[in-house]
Coordinates of C-alpha atoms and ligand atoms in Angstrom, one line a residue:
M1 CA -16.5 -6.0 -44.9
L2 CA -15.3 -5.1 -48.4
K3 CA -18.4 -6.8 -49.8
R4 CA -20.6 -4.7 -47.6
I5 CA -19.0 -1.5 -48.8
V6 CA -19.4 -2.6 -52.4
Y7 CA -23.1 -3.4 -51.8
G8 CA -23.5 -0.1 -50.0
V9 CA -21.9 1.9 -52.8
C10 CA -24.0 0.1 -55.5
G11 CA -27.1 0.5 -53.4
A12 CA -26.5 4.2 -53.1
A13 CA -25.8 4.5 -56.8
I14 CA -29.0 2.6 -57.7
V15 CA -31.1 4.8 -55.3
G16 CA -29.3 7.9 -56.8
L17 CA -30.0 6.8 -60.3
G18 CA -33.6 6.1 -59.4
L19 CA -34.0 9.5 -57.9
F20 CA -32.3 11.1 -60.8
S21 CA -34.6 9.4 -63.3
L22 CA -37.6 10.6 -61.4
Y23 CA -36.1 14.1 -61.5
A24 CA -35.2 13.7 -65.2
W25 CA -38.6 12.4 -66.2
N26 CA -41.2 14.8 -67.4
P27 CA -44.8 13.9 -68.4
A28 CA -46.1 14.6 -71.9
I29 CA -48.6 17.4 -72.0
D30 CA -51.8 16.4 -73.8
P31 CA -52.1 17.6 -77.4
V32 CA -54.9 20.1 -78.0
I33 CA -56.6 20.4 -81.4
P34 CA -57.4 23.0 -82.4
A35 CA -55.1 25.1 -80.2
Q36 CA -56.3 28.3 -78.6
T37 CA -56.3 31.3 -81.0
D38 CA -58.7 33.8 -79.4
Y39 CA -56.1 36.4 -78.5
S40 CA -56.5 40.1 -78.9
P41 CA -54.8 41.9 -81.8
Q42 CA -52.7 43.8 -79.2
V43 CA -51.4 40.6 -77.6
I44 CA -50.6 39.2 -81.0
E45 CA -48.7 42.4 -82.0
Q46 CA -46.8 42.2 -78.7
G47 CA -45.9 38.6 -79.5
K48 CA -44.7 39.5 -83.0
T49 CA -42.3 42.2 -81.5
L50 CA -41.0 39.8 -78.9
A51 CA -40.5 36.9 -81.4
A52 CA -38.5 39.3 -83.6
A53 CA -36.4 40.6 -80.6
G54 CA -35.7 36.9 -79.6
Y55 CA -34.5 36.1 -83.1
C56 CA -36.8 33.1 -83.1
S57 CA -36.9 33.1 -86.9
T58 CA -33.2 33.6 -87.3
C59 CA -32.6 30.2 -85.6
H60 CA -35.7 28.5 -86.8
T61 CA -35.2 29.3 -90.5
P62 CA -32.4 28.0 -92.6
P63 CA -30.9 30.3 -95.3
G64 CA -33.5 30.3 -98.1
G65 CA -35.9 28.2 -96.1
T66 CA -39.5 28.8 -94.9
A67 CA -39.9 31.0 -91.8
Y68 CA -40.1 29.1 -88.5
A69 CA -40.1 25.7 -90.2
G70 CA -36.8 24.7 -88.5
N71 CA -33.7 22.7 -89.6
Y72 CA -31.5 25.7 -89.3
E73 CA -28.1 24.2 -88.8
M74 CA -26.1 25.1 -85.6
H75 CA -22.5 23.9 -85.3
T76 CA -21.5 23.4 -81.7
D77 CA -18.4 21.8 -80.0
F78 CA -20.7 18.8 -79.4
G79 CA -21.9 18.3 -83.0
T80 CA -24.5 19.7 -85.4
I81 CA -27.9 20.6 -84.0
Y82 CA -31.0 21.3 -86.1
S83 CA -33.7 23.6 -84.8
S84 CA -37.3 22.4 -84.6
N85 CA -40.3 23.3 -86.7
I86 CA -42.2 25.8 -84.6
T87 CA -44.9 26.6 -87.1
P88 CA -48.5 25.7 -86.1
D89 CA -48.4 22.5 -88.2
V90 CA -50.1 19.7 -86.2
E91 CA -48.0 16.8 -87.5
T92 CA -44.5 18.3 -87.7
G93 CA -44.7 21.6 -85.9
I94 CA -46.2 22.8 -82.6
G95 CA -49.8 23.0 -83.9
N96 CA -51.2 20.8 -81.2
W97 CA -49.2 22.3 -78.3
S98 CA -51.2 24.0 -75.6
E99 CA -50.0 27.3 -74.2
A100 CA -48.9 25.3 -71.1
A101 CA -46.7 23.0 -73.2
F102 CA -45.2 26.0 -75.0
S103 CA -44.5 27.8 -71.7
R104 CA -42.9 24.7 -70.2
A105 CA -40.6 24.4 -73.3
M106 CA -39.7 28.1 -73.1
R107 CA -39.0 28.0 -69.4
T108 CA -37.4 24.6 -68.8
G109 CA -36.4 23.2 -72.2
V110 CA -38.7 20.3 -72.2
S111 CA -40.7 19.4 -75.4
R112 CA -44.4 18.7 -75.3
D113 CA -43.9 14.9 -75.3
G114 CA -41.6 15.3 -72.3
H115 CA -38.1 15.0 -73.9
H116 CA -35.4 17.3 -72.9
L117 CA -34.3 20.0 -75.3
L118 CA -30.7 21.1 -75.8
P119 CA -29.4 24.4 -74.5
A120 CA -28.7 25.5 -78.1
F121 CA -32.3 26.6 -77.7
P122 CA -31.7 29.5 -75.2
Y123 CA -34.6 28.5 -72.8
E124 CA -32.5 29.5 -69.8
H125 CA -32.8 33.1 -71.0
F126 CA -36.5 32.9 -72.1
N127 CA -37.2 31.6 -68.6
K128 CA -36.6 35.2 -67.4
M129 CA -39.7 36.4 -69.3
T130 CA -43.0 37.1 -67.7
D131 CA -46.0 34.8 -68.3
D132 CA -47.7 37.5 -70.3
D133 CA -44.7 37.9 -72.7
I134 CA -44.4 34.1 -73.2
S135 CA -48.2 33.9 -73.8
A136 CA -48.0 36.7 -76.4
I137 CA -45.3 34.9 -78.4
Y138 CA -47.5 31.7 -78.3
A139 CA -50.4 33.8 -79.5
Y140 CA -48.4 35.3 -82.4
I141 CA -47.1 31.9 -83.6
M142 CA -50.4 30.1 -83.4
T143 CA -52.4 32.9 -85.1
S144 CA -50.0 34.5 -87.5
V145 CA -47.2 32.1 -88.6
P146 CA -48.3 29.9 -91.6
A147 CA -48.3 26.2 -90.8
V148 CA -45.6 24.3 -92.8
S149 CA -45.1 20.6 -92.9
Q150 CA -41.4 19.8 -92.4
V151 CA -39.8 17.1 -90.3
K152 CA -36.9 18.1 -88.0
K153 CA -33.6 16.5 -89.1
D154 CA -31.9 14.4 -86.5
N155 CA -29.1 16.2 -84.6
G156 CA -25.6 15.1 -85.5
I157 CA -24.5 14.6 -81.9
P158 CA -22.5 11.5 -81.1
F159 CA -23.5 8.8 -78.5
P160 CA -23.6 9.1 -75.5
L161 CA -24.0 12.9 -75.6
N162 CA -27.2 12.5 -77.7
I163 CA -29.0 10.8 -74.8
R164 CA -31.6 13.4 -74.1
W165 CA -32.0 12.2 -70.5
F166 CA -28.5 13.5 -69.7
Q167 CA -29.8 17.0 -70.3
A168 CA -31.5 16.7 -67.0
G169 CA -28.0 16.4 -65.4
W170 CA -26.8 19.3 -67.4
K171 CA -29.7 21.4 -66.3
L172 CA -29.1 20.5 -62.7
L173 CA -25.4 21.5 -62.9
F174 CA -25.5 24.5 -65.2
A175 CA -28.9 25.9 -66.0
D176 CA -30.0 29.2 -64.6
T177 CA -33.5 28.4 -63.4
Q178 CA -34.1 31.7 -61.5
P179 CA -36.8 34.0 -62.6
F180 CA -35.8 37.6 -63.5
E181 CA -35.0 39.5 -60.3
V182 CA -35.9 43.2 -60.1
N183 CA -33.0 45.2 -58.7
S184 CA -34.7 47.7 -56.4
Q185 CA -31.6 49.8 -56.2
Q186 CA -31.9 50.6 -59.9
S187 CA -34.4 52.6 -61.9
A188 CA -37.3 51.2 -63.8
K189 CA -35.5 51.9 -67.1
W190 CA -32.4 49.9 -65.9
N191 CA -34.6 47.0 -64.9
R192 CA -36.4 47.1 -68.3
G193 CA -33.0 46.9 -70.0
A194 CA -31.8 44.1 -67.8
Y195 CA -35.1 42.2 -68.3
L196 CA -34.8 42.4 -72.1
A197 CA -31.1 41.7 -72.3
Q198 CA -31.2 38.7 -69.9
G199 CA -34.4 37.3 -71.3
I200 CA -35.8 37.6 -74.8
A201 CA -32.7 39.2 -76.4
H202 CA -30.4 36.7 -74.6
C203 CA -27.2 38.8 -75.2
G204 CA -25.4 36.5 -72.8
A205 CA -25.9 33.4 -75.0
C206 CA -23.1 34.8 -77.2
H207 CA -21.3 37.3 -75.0
T208 CA -20.9 35.2 -71.9
P209 CA -18.0 32.6 -71.9
R210 CA -19.0 28.9 -71.5
N211 CA -17.4 26.1 -69.6
A212 CA -16.2 22.8 -71.2
L213 CA -19.7 21.4 -71.1
G214 CA -21.3 24.4 -72.6
G215 CA -22.7 26.0 -69.4
E216 CA -22.6 29.8 -69.2
K217 CA -20.1 31.1 -66.6
Y218 CA -22.4 33.4 -64.8
A219 CA -19.5 34.9 -62.7
Q220 CA -18.1 36.2 -66.0
M221 CA -21.4 37.4 -67.5
Y222 CA -21.0 39.3 -70.8
Q223 CA -17.2 39.2 -70.6
G224 CA -16.8 38.0 -74.1
A225 CA -16.8 34.6 -75.9
A226 CA -16.2 32.8 -79.2
I227 CA -19.2 32.2 -81.3
D228 CA -19.5 30.7 -84.9
G229 CA -15.9 31.6 -85.8
W230 CA -16.2 35.2 -84.4
I231 CA -15.6 36.8 -81.0
A232 CA -18.5 38.4 -79.3
P233 CA -16.5 41.0 -77.4
S234 CA -16.7 41.8 -73.7
L235 CA -19.6 44.3 -73.0
T236 CA -18.3 45.0 -69.4
S237 CA -15.5 46.9 -67.9
T238 CA -13.1 44.2 -69.2
S239 CA -13.7 45.5 -72.8
T240 CA -10.4 46.1 -74.6
S241 CA -11.9 49.0 -76.6
P242 CA -9.8 52.1 -76.1
I243 CA -12.8 54.3 -76.0
P244 CA -15.3 53.2 -73.3
W245 CA -18.7 52.2 -74.5
R246 CA -21.1 54.9 -73.2
S247 CA -24.8 54.6 -73.3
Q248 CA -25.1 56.7 -76.5
D249 CA -22.4 54.4 -78.2
F250 CA -24.4 51.3 -77.4
Y251 CA -27.5 53.0 -78.6
E252 CA -25.9 54.1 -81.9
Y253 CA -24.4 50.7 -82.5
L254 CA -27.6 48.8 -81.7
T255 CA -29.8 51.1 -83.9
T256 CA -27.5 51.9 -86.9
G257 CA -25.2 48.8 -86.9
N258 CA -22.1 50.9 -86.3
S259 CA -20.4 53.0 -83.7
P260 CA -17.8 55.3 -85.2
Y261 CA -15.6 54.8 -82.1
H262 CA -15.9 51.0 -82.1
G263 CA -16.8 49.4 -85.5
S264 CA -19.6 47.6 -87.3
A265 CA -22.0 44.9 -86.3
A266 CA -20.9 42.2 -88.7
G267 CA -21.0 38.3 -88.5
P268 CA -23.5 36.9 -86.0
M269 CA -24.2 40.4 -84.5
A270 CA -25.7 41.6 -87.8
P271 CA -29.0 39.7 -87.6
V272 CA -29.2 40.3 -83.9
M273 CA -29.5 44.0 -84.5
H274 CA -31.1 44.2 -88.0
K275 CA -33.6 41.4 -87.6
G276 CA -34.0 41.3 -83.9
L277 CA -33.5 44.5 -81.9
S278 CA -34.8 46.7 -84.7
A279 CA -38.3 45.4 -83.8
L280 CA -38.1 47.0 -80.4
P281 CA -39.3 50.6 -79.6
S282 CA -36.5 53.1 -79.1
S283 CA -37.3 53.4 -75.4
D284 CA -36.4 49.7 -75.0
L285 CA -33.2 50.1 -76.9
Q286 CA -32.3 53.1 -74.7
A287 CA -33.0 50.9 -71.7
I288 CA -30.7 48.1 -73.0
S289 CA -28.0 50.6 -73.8
G290 CA -28.2 52.2 -70.3
Y291 CA -28.1 48.8 -68.6
F292 CA -24.9 47.8 -70.5
A293 CA -23.3 51.3 -69.9
D294 CA -23.9 50.7 -66.2
L295 CA -22.3 47.2 -66.4
A296 CA -19.3 48.7 -68.3
G297 CA -19.1 51.4 -65.6
T298 CA -19.0 54.1 -68.2
N299 CA -21.8 56.2 -66.9
K300 CA -19.2 58.0 -64.9
T301 CA -16.6 58.2 -67.7
D302 CA -14.3 61.2 -67.9
Q303 CA -15.1 62.6 -71.3
S304 CA -11.8 64.5 -71.7
Q305 CA -10.0 61.2 -71.5
T306 CA -12.2 59.9 -74.4
S307 CA -11.4 62.8 -76.6
S308 CA -7.6 62.6 -75.9
T309 CA -7.6 58.8 -76.8
L310 CA -9.5 59.7 -80.0
Q311 CA -7.1 62.5 -80.9
A312 CA -4.2 60.2 -80.4
A313 CA -5.8 57.5 -82.6
I314 CA -6.4 60.1 -85.4
T315 CA -2.9 61.4 -85.2
A316 CA -1.5 57.9 -85.3
Q317 CA -3.4 57.2 -88.4
H318 CA -2.0 60.4 -90.0
Q319 CA 1.6 59.4 -89.6
Q320 CA 3.0 58.3 -92.9
P321 CA 5.0 55.2 -92.5
D322 CA 7.9 54.5 -94.9
L323 CA 6.0 52.6 -97.6
R324 CA 9.2 51.3 -99.1
I325 CA 10.0 49.2 -96.0
D326 CA 6.7 48.4 -94.3
E327 CA 4.8 45.9 -96.5
G328 CA 1.7 46.1 -94.3
A329 CA 1.6 49.8 -94.6
R330 CA 2.0 49.5 -98.4
L331 CA -0.8 47.0 -98.7
Y332 CA -3.0 49.0 -96.4
A333 CA -2.4 52.1 -98.5
S334 CA -3.4 50.3 -101.7
A335 CA -6.2 48.0 -100.5
C336 CA -7.9 49.9 -97.6
Q337 CA -7.0 53.5 -97.5
A338 CA -9.2 54.6 -100.4
C339 CA -12.2 54.0 -98.1
H340 CA -10.6 54.2 -94.7
Y341 CA -8.9 57.5 -95.5
N342 CA -7.2 59.7 -92.9
S343 CA -9.4 62.4 -91.7
D344 CA -9.3 64.9 -88.8
Q345 CA -12.8 63.9 -88.0
L346 CA -14.7 60.7 -87.7
V347 CA -16.9 60.2 -90.7
K348 CA -19.9 58.0 -90.1
G349 CA -19.6 54.7 -91.8
R350 CA -15.8 55.1 -92.3
P351 CA -14.5 53.3 -89.3
L352 CA -11.2 54.6 -87.9
I353 CA -9.6 51.2 -87.7
T354 CA -6.9 52.2 -85.2
I355 CA -9.5 52.6 -82.5
G356 CA -12.0 50.0 -83.6
S357 CA -12.7 47.0 -81.4
A358 CA -11.6 44.5 -84.1
T359 CA -8.0 45.9 -83.9
H360 CA -7.9 45.9 -80.1
L361 CA -9.3 42.5 -79.2
D362 CA -6.9 39.9 -77.7
A363 CA -7.4 37.8 -80.8
P364 CA -7.4 38.8 -84.5
T365 CA -10.5 36.8 -85.3
N366 CA -13.0 39.6 -86.1
L367 CA -10.5 41.8 -88.0
I368 CA -9.4 38.9 -90.2
N369 CA -13.1 37.8 -90.8
V370 CA -13.9 41.4 -91.9
I371 CA -10.9 41.6 -94.2
L372 CA -11.7 38.2 -95.7
D373 CA -15.4 38.6 -96.2
G374 CA -16.1 42.3 -95.9
V375 CA -19.3 43.8 -94.5
R376 CA -22.4 43.1 -96.5
N377 CA -25.2 45.3 -97.3
D378 CA -27.4 43.7 -94.6
Q379 CA -24.6 43.8 -92.0
G380 CA -23.1 46.8 -90.2
I381 CA -24.8 50.0 -91.5
R382 CA -27.7 49.0 -93.8
G383 CA -26.8 49.6 -97.4
V384 CA -23.1 50.4 -96.7
V385 CA -20.7 47.8 -98.0
M386 CA -17.1 46.8 -97.5
P387 CA -15.7 44.4 -100.1
G388 CA -14.1 41.1 -99.0
F389 CA -10.5 40.3 -99.9
R390 CA -10.6 36.5 -99.6
D391 CA -9.5 36.1 -103.2
A392 CA -7.4 39.2 -103.6
L393 CA -5.0 38.9 -100.6
S394 CA -2.9 36.0 -99.4
D395 CA -2.6 35.0 -95.7
K396 CA 0.8 36.7 -95.7
D397 CA -0.7 40.0 -97.1
I398 CA -3.5 40.0 -94.6
S399 CA -1.3 39.3 -91.7
A400 CA 1.0 42.1 -92.8
I401 CA -1.9 44.5 -92.9
A402 CA -3.2 43.3 -89.5
A403 CA 0.3 43.6 -88.0
Y404 CA 0.6 47.1 -89.4
L405 CA -2.8 48.1 -87.9
R406 CA -1.9 46.7 -84.5
Q407 CA 1.3 48.6 -84.5
T408 CA -0.4 51.8 -85.5
A409 CA -3.0 51.3 -82.8
G410 CA -0.2 50.9 -80.2
E411 CA -0.9 47.3 -79.5
S412 CA 1.6 44.4 -79.5
T413 CA 1.6 42.0 -82.5
W414 CA -0.8 39.0 -82.3
P415 CA 1.3 35.8 -82.0
K416 CA 1.5 33.4 -85.0
L417 CA -0.5 35.8 -87.0
Q418 CA -0.1 34.4 -90.5
Q419 CA -0.9 30.9 -89.2
Q420 CA -4.0 32.3 -87.5
V421 CA -5.1 34.0 -90.8
G422 CA -4.9 30.6 -92.5
E423 CA -6.9 29.0 -89.8
I424 CA -9.6 31.7 -89.9
R425 CA -9.7 31.5 -93.7
N426 CA -10.4 27.8 -93.6
Q427 CA -12.8 27.6 -90.7
P428 CA -16.4 26.7 -91.6
R429 CA -18.4 29.7 -92.7
F430 CA -21.8 30.3 -91.3
E431 CA -24.6 32.2 -92.9
H432 CA -25.5 35.2 -90.8
Ligands
HEC501 C1 -29.9 30.3 -80.9 C2 -30.9 29.6 -81.6 C3 -32.3 29.6 -81.2 C4 -33.1 30.7 -80.9 C5 -32.7 32.2 -80.9 C6 -34.4 30.2 -80.7 N1 -34.5 28.8 -80.8 FE1 -36.0 27.6 -80.5 N2 -34.8 26.0 -80.7 C7 -33.5 26.0 -81.2 C8 -33.1 24.6 -81.3 C9 -31.7 24.2 -81.8 C10 -34.1 23.8 -80.9 C11 -34.1 22.2 -80.9 C12 -33.3 21.8 -79.7 C13 -33.1 20.3 -79.6 O1 -33.0 19.6 -80.7 O2 -33.1 19.8 -78.5 C14 -35.2 24.6 -80.6 C15 -36.4 24.2 -80.1 C16 -37.5 25.0 -79.8 C17 -38.8 24.5 -79.3 C18 -39.2 23.1 -79.0 C19 -39.9 22.5 -80.2 C20 -40.1 21.0 -80.0 O3 -40.7 20.4 -81.0 O4 -39.7 20.4 -79.1 C21 -39.6 25.7 -79.2 C22 -41.1 25.7 -78.8 C23 -38.8 26.8 -79.6 N3 -37.6 26.4 -80.0 C24 -39.3 28.1 -79.7 C25 -38.6 29.2 -79.9 C26 -39.0 30.6 -79.8 C27 -40.5 31.0 -79.5 C28 -38.0 31.4 -80.0 C29 -37.9 32.9 -79.9 C30 -38.4 33.6 -78.7 C31 -36.8 30.5 -80.2 N4 -37.2 29.2 -80.1 C32 -35.5 31.0 -80.4 C33 -32.8 27.1 -81.4 C34 -33.2 28.4 -81.1
HEC502 C1 -25.8 35.3 -81.9 C2 -24.7 35.8 -81.1 C3 -24.9 37.2 -80.5 C4 -25.9 37.7 -79.7 C5 -27.2 37.0 -79.3 C6 -25.6 39.0 -79.3 N1 -24.3 39.4 -79.8 FE1 -23.4 41.2 -79.7 N2 -21.9 40.5 -80.9 C7 -21.8 39.2 -81.4 C8 -20.6 39.2 -82.2 C9 -20.0 38.0 -82.9 C10 -20.0 40.5 -82.2 C11 -18.8 41.0 -83.0 C12 -19.3 41.6 -84.3 C13 -18.3 42.3 -85.1 O1 -17.1 42.5 -84.7 O2 -18.6 42.7 -86.3 C14 -20.9 41.3 -81.3 C15 -20.6 42.6 -81.1 C16 -21.4 43.4 -80.2 C17 -21.0 44.7 -79.8 C18 -19.8 45.5 -80.2 C19 -18.7 45.2 -79.2 C20 -17.3 45.8 -79.6 O3 -16.5 46.0 -78.6 O4 -17.1 46.0 -80.7 C21 -22.0 45.1 -78.9 C22 -22.1 46.5 -78.2 C23 -22.9 44.1 -78.8 N3 -22.5 43.0 -79.5 C24 -24.1 44.1 -78.0 C25 -25.0 43.1 -77.9 C26 -26.2 43.2 -77.1 C27 -26.6 44.4 -76.3 C28 -26.9 42.0 -77.3 C29 -28.2 41.6 -76.8 C30 -29.3 42.5 -77.1 C31 -26.1 41.1 -78.2 N4 -24.9 41.9 -78.5 C32 -26.4 39.9 -78.6 C33 -22.6 38.2 -81.1 C34 -23.9 38.3 -80.5
HEC503 C1 -14.7 50.1 -100.7 C2 -14.4 50.7 -99.5 C3 -13.7 49.9 -98.4 C4 -12.5 49.2 -98.6 C5 -11.6 49.1 -99.8 C6 -12.1 48.7 -97.3 N1 -13.1 49.0 -96.4 FE1 -13.2 48.4 -94.5 N2 -15.0 49.2 -94.3 C7 -15.7 49.9 -95.2 C8 -16.9 50.4 -94.8 C9 -17.9 51.2 -95.5 C10 -17.1 49.9 -93.5 C11 -18.3 50.0 -92.6 C12 -19.3 49.0 -93.1 C13 -20.7 49.0 -92.4 O1 -20.7 49.2 -91.2 O2 -21.7 48.7 -93.0 C14 -15.9 49.1 -93.2 C15 -15.6 48.5 -92.0 C16 -14.3 48.0 -91.6 C17 -14.0 47.5 -90.3 C18 -14.9 47.4 -89.1 C19 -15.5 46.1 -89.0 C20 -16.1 45.7 -87.6 O3 -16.7 44.6 -87.6 O4 -16.0 46.4 -86.7 C21 -12.7 47.1 -90.4 C22 -11.9 46.5 -89.3 C23 -12.2 47.3 -91.7 N3 -13.3 47.9 -92.5 C24 -11.0 47.1 -92.2 C25 -10.6 47.2 -93.5 C26 -9.3 46.8 -94.1 C27 -8.2 46.2 -93.2 C28 -9.3 47.0 -95.4 C29 -8.2 46.7 -96.4 C30 -7.8 45.3 -96.5 C31 -10.6 47.6 -95.7 N4 -11.3 47.7 -94.6 C32 -11.0 48.0 -97.0 C33 -15.2 50.2 -96.5 C34 -14.1 49.7 -97.0

């Protein structure tokens, strides 16, 4: 009897494995040389805009490297991943890929030769795009990106996670394979914003929390997540920002790199807006802003509440603490206040730190990152710089300033702050 059960279980496992390998297997798509290039200038231009908005070059170009030639290093919980060469080089890039092969990769994460690609390549989001938009990106790459010979480095992912075949199981469990769904209850503008955010701009790839195996938790879409040593804050009603993100706040942040009520776009958000979203026409950025304001529920915000929160924050920043006793206040006054001066009005580019998101997040990560490394010329507002204090202030100093700011902002102290500052100081630093 027992034997029969064992045989039965083994048999089922073998049949299951067989079915799975059938499912996991994808044919190679024949190479084409030369690839199709007879696209109209309009289509190529559309592809150029979309490629920018999808930050293809940010992920496919290492710092100082050749555009689109790959080997940009991504650090994940599962190991180091290198992006592919997607220039039209025939030997080492995608020069012999047909449009069908490109489209399959963009929609299902399968390479031309049939191997599964890792979800570090956000194909789950690109799958939301229309055929025309994917075709336009192909047209742009094949006609306008110079071919560069460069072999992709091997990913540093340990066995057995490096078995590509397993990705089929991951896709089965976690990948969102649904096409973009138009919400007929909403306006065309809302749907345009949703289409861009969910698809090409893949905001959720950073702002949606992931499960232990790296799958996006769709039930908590855009509710905030850790990424590259930063926190991509919640963009929904769960945002901890004291002043709700209205449509005009999103628009200002996404177009200038700063919202006076919330802070700057530094870290991984800087290239998203400066290199990515800046390619989109303002109508598209309005649409994205309106979509997120709707998700955050701020279209119906009571404006008087916003102005009283703002007034309270300004007043709090005016209060003069006793500099003889509060070390954080003393350090803040000497290191920060020259630029972040008190004012009765919000001055553009001079964030009022007591209401800024960095001070109000549940973790000190973004505030500490900004104090350590500042805000570069090409981050936040273009051309506006904040110096970093990595070499000037100790962990103790920085935690004293952060604790003082939290207190002024009416929030409880972050636990084990000084230890956290040390950890954030020593975490690997990524180029953004
Ligand atoms: C967040 C980073 C990221 C972004 C953004 C990104 N890619 Fe990639 N892409 C990768 C990584 C990493 C790989 C390799 C994955 C692997 O090794 O399995 C890859 C692989 C690919 C491949 C497969 C190449 C091959 O030889 O199999 C194509 C095609 C591709 N990307 C196109 C694009 C395009 C087009 C865009 C912009 C619309 C884009 N990618 C944006 C990270 C990214
Ligand atoms: C590569 C990862 C990444 C992607 C993609 C990304 N973000 Fe971000 N985002 C971040 C990080 C990290 C921050 C925090 C930046 C800081 O504090 O300086 C951030 C901050 C923000 C903020 C400010 C939130 C606050 O409360 O301060 C907004 C708004 C925002 N992102 C919107 C978007 C939108 C809209 C998209 C898609 C069009 C998007 N982001 C795509 C990583 C990302
Ligand atoms: C030399 C002027 C200067 C000094 C000194 C300075 N800042 Fe800033 N800070 C800025 C400017 C300008 C910005 C906006 C940068 C941008 O958006 O491009 C900024 C932005 C910020 C932000 C918002 C970042 C975000 O991602 O939302 C925080 C928080 C901040 N500063 C904290 C501090 C603290 C704390 C100190 C003292 C340790 C300090 N700053 C010292 C000029 C300064």
